[in-house]
Amino acid sequence: MAKVKIVNMMFYGFHGMYEYEREQGQKFYFDVEATTKDDKVVESDDVADTVDSSALYAAAKEACENKRFHLLQALAGHIGDRLINQHPVISEVKVTIRKQSVPIPGPLDYVQIEVVRKAK
């Protein structure tokens, strides 16, 4: 297997449990890691045997900016499912999302969720 990972992408989206979060929006930070079914790309040196990192970026950007979710877990699952469905070489996708502005009454840097989706 081979892994492709893109870290700390930032997009503006309209996600959250509360209506004001979905109306005002905020920045979200994403890490996406895709694991291939084999390591054929190591020998072939051919992008057709892996997933291009630009595909990870595009999937996260499209979902964050063009869809609305109440829960970050649903957003992450959507991204993982989309990547697995569009790229048959992928066996597993891990999506991590960080949200800094959260309705929690106390000091914190961010809330982070992580979802792992596996190809069937």
Coordinates of C-alpha atoms in Angstrom, one line a residue:
M1 CA 0.0 0.0 0.0
A2 CA 0.9 3.6 -0.4
K3 CA -0.5 6.7 1.3
V4 CA -1.2 10.1 0.0
K5 CA -1.9 12.8 2.7
I6 CA -2.7 16.4 2.4
V7 CA -2.6 18.4 5.7
N8 CA -4.3 21.6 7.0
M9 CA -6.3 22.6 4.1
M10 CA -8.5 25.6 5.0
F11 CA -12.0 26.3 3.5
Y12 CA -14.9 28.5 4.5
G13 CA -18.1 26.6 5.0
F14 CA -21.5 26.7 6.6
H15 CA -21.7 23.7 8.9
G16 CA -22.9 23.3 12.5
M17 CA -25.6 22.2 14.8
Y18 CA -27.0 25.7 15.2
E19 CA -28.7 27.8 12.5
Y20 CA -26.4 30.8 13.1
E21 CA -23.4 28.5 12.3
R22 CA -25.0 27.5 9.0
E23 CA -25.9 31.1 8.2
Q24 CA -22.7 32.9 9.2
G25 CA -20.1 30.2 8.3
Q26 CA -16.5 29.9 9.4
K27 CA -13.2 28.4 8.6
F28 CA -12.7 24.7 8.7
Y29 CA -9.3 22.9 8.6
F30 CA -9.0 19.5 6.9
D31 CA -6.5 16.6 6.7
V32 CA -7.2 13.9 4.2
E33 CA -5.2 10.7 4.0
A34 CA -5.9 8.1 1.3
T35 CA -4.4 4.6 1.4
T36 CA -4.1 2.6 -1.9
K37 CA -5.0 -1.1 -2.2
D38 CA -1.4 -1.9 -3.2
D39 CA 1.9 -0.3 -3.7
K40 CA 2.1 -0.7 -7.5
V41 CA 2.8 3.0 -7.9
V42 CA 6.1 2.5 -6.2
E43 CA 7.4 0.4 -9.1
S44 CA 5.3 2.0 -12.0
D45 CA 5.9 5.6 -11.2
D46 CA 2.5 6.2 -12.8
V47 CA -0.2 8.5 -11.3
A48 CA -2.9 6.1 -12.6
D49 CA -1.7 3.6 -9.9
T50 CA -2.4 6.1 -7.1
V51 CA -4.7 9.0 -6.2
D52 CA -3.4 12.5 -7.0
S53 CA -3.2 14.8 -4.0
S54 CA -5.2 17.3 -6.0
A55 CA -8.2 14.9 -5.9
L56 CA -8.1 14.9 -2.1
Y57 CA -8.0 18.7 -2.1
A58 CA -10.8 19.0 -4.6
A59 CA -13.1 16.6 -2.7
A60 CA -12.6 18.5 0.6
K61 CA -13.1 21.9 -1.0
E62 CA -16.2 21.0 -2.9
A63 CA -17.9 19.4 0.1
C64 CA -17.0 22.1 2.5
E65 CA -17.9 25.1 0.2
N66 CA -20.9 23.7 -1.6
K67 CA -22.8 21.5 0.9
R68 CA -24.1 22.1 4.4
F69 CA -24.0 19.6 7.3
H70 CA -25.1 19.7 10.9
L71 CA -22.3 17.4 12.0
L72 CA -18.7 17.4 11.0
Q73 CA -18.7 13.5 11.1
A74 CA -21.3 13.6 8.2
L75 CA -19.2 16.0 6.2
A76 CA -16.1 13.9 6.7
G77 CA -17.9 10.7 5.8
H78 CA -19.2 12.3 2.6
I79 CA -15.7 13.3 1.6
G80 CA -14.4 9.8 2.3
D81 CA -17.2 8.1 0.4
R82 CA -16.8 10.4 -2.5
L83 CA -13.1 9.7 -2.8
I84 CA -13.5 5.9 -2.5
N85 CA -16.3 5.9 -5.1
Q86 CA -14.3 8.0 -7.6
H87 CA -10.9 6.3 -7.2
P88 CA -11.0 2.5 -7.2
V89 CA -7.4 2.3 -6.3
I90 CA -8.2 3.6 -2.7
S91 CA -8.7 1.1 0.0
E92 CA -9.2 3.5 2.9
V93 CA -9.6 7.3 3.5
K94 CA -9.2 9.1 6.8
V95 CA -10.7 12.6 7.0
T96 CA -9.9 14.9 9.9
I97 CA -11.7 18.2 10.4
R98 CA -10.9 20.9 12.9
K99 CA -13.3 23.7 13.9
Q100 CA -12.1 26.6 16.0
S101 CA -15.3 28.5 16.7
V102 CA -17.5 26.2 18.7
P103 CA -20.3 26.8 21.1
I104 CA -18.4 25.5 24.1
P105 CA -18.1 27.8 27.2
G106 CA -14.4 27.5 27.8
P107 CA -11.0 28.1 26.4
L108 CA -9.9 25.7 23.7
D109 CA -8.0 25.7 20.4
Y110 CA -10.4 23.7 18.3
V111 CA -12.7 20.7 18.2
Q112 CA -11.5 17.9 16.0
I113 CA -13.2 14.9 14.5
E114 CA -11.8 12.0 12.5
V115 CA -13.7 9.6 10.2
V116 CA -12.2 6.5 8.5
R117 CA -14.1 5.0 5.5
K118 CA -13.0 1.7 3.9
A119 CA -13.7 0.4 0.4
K120 CA -15.9 -2.6 0.2

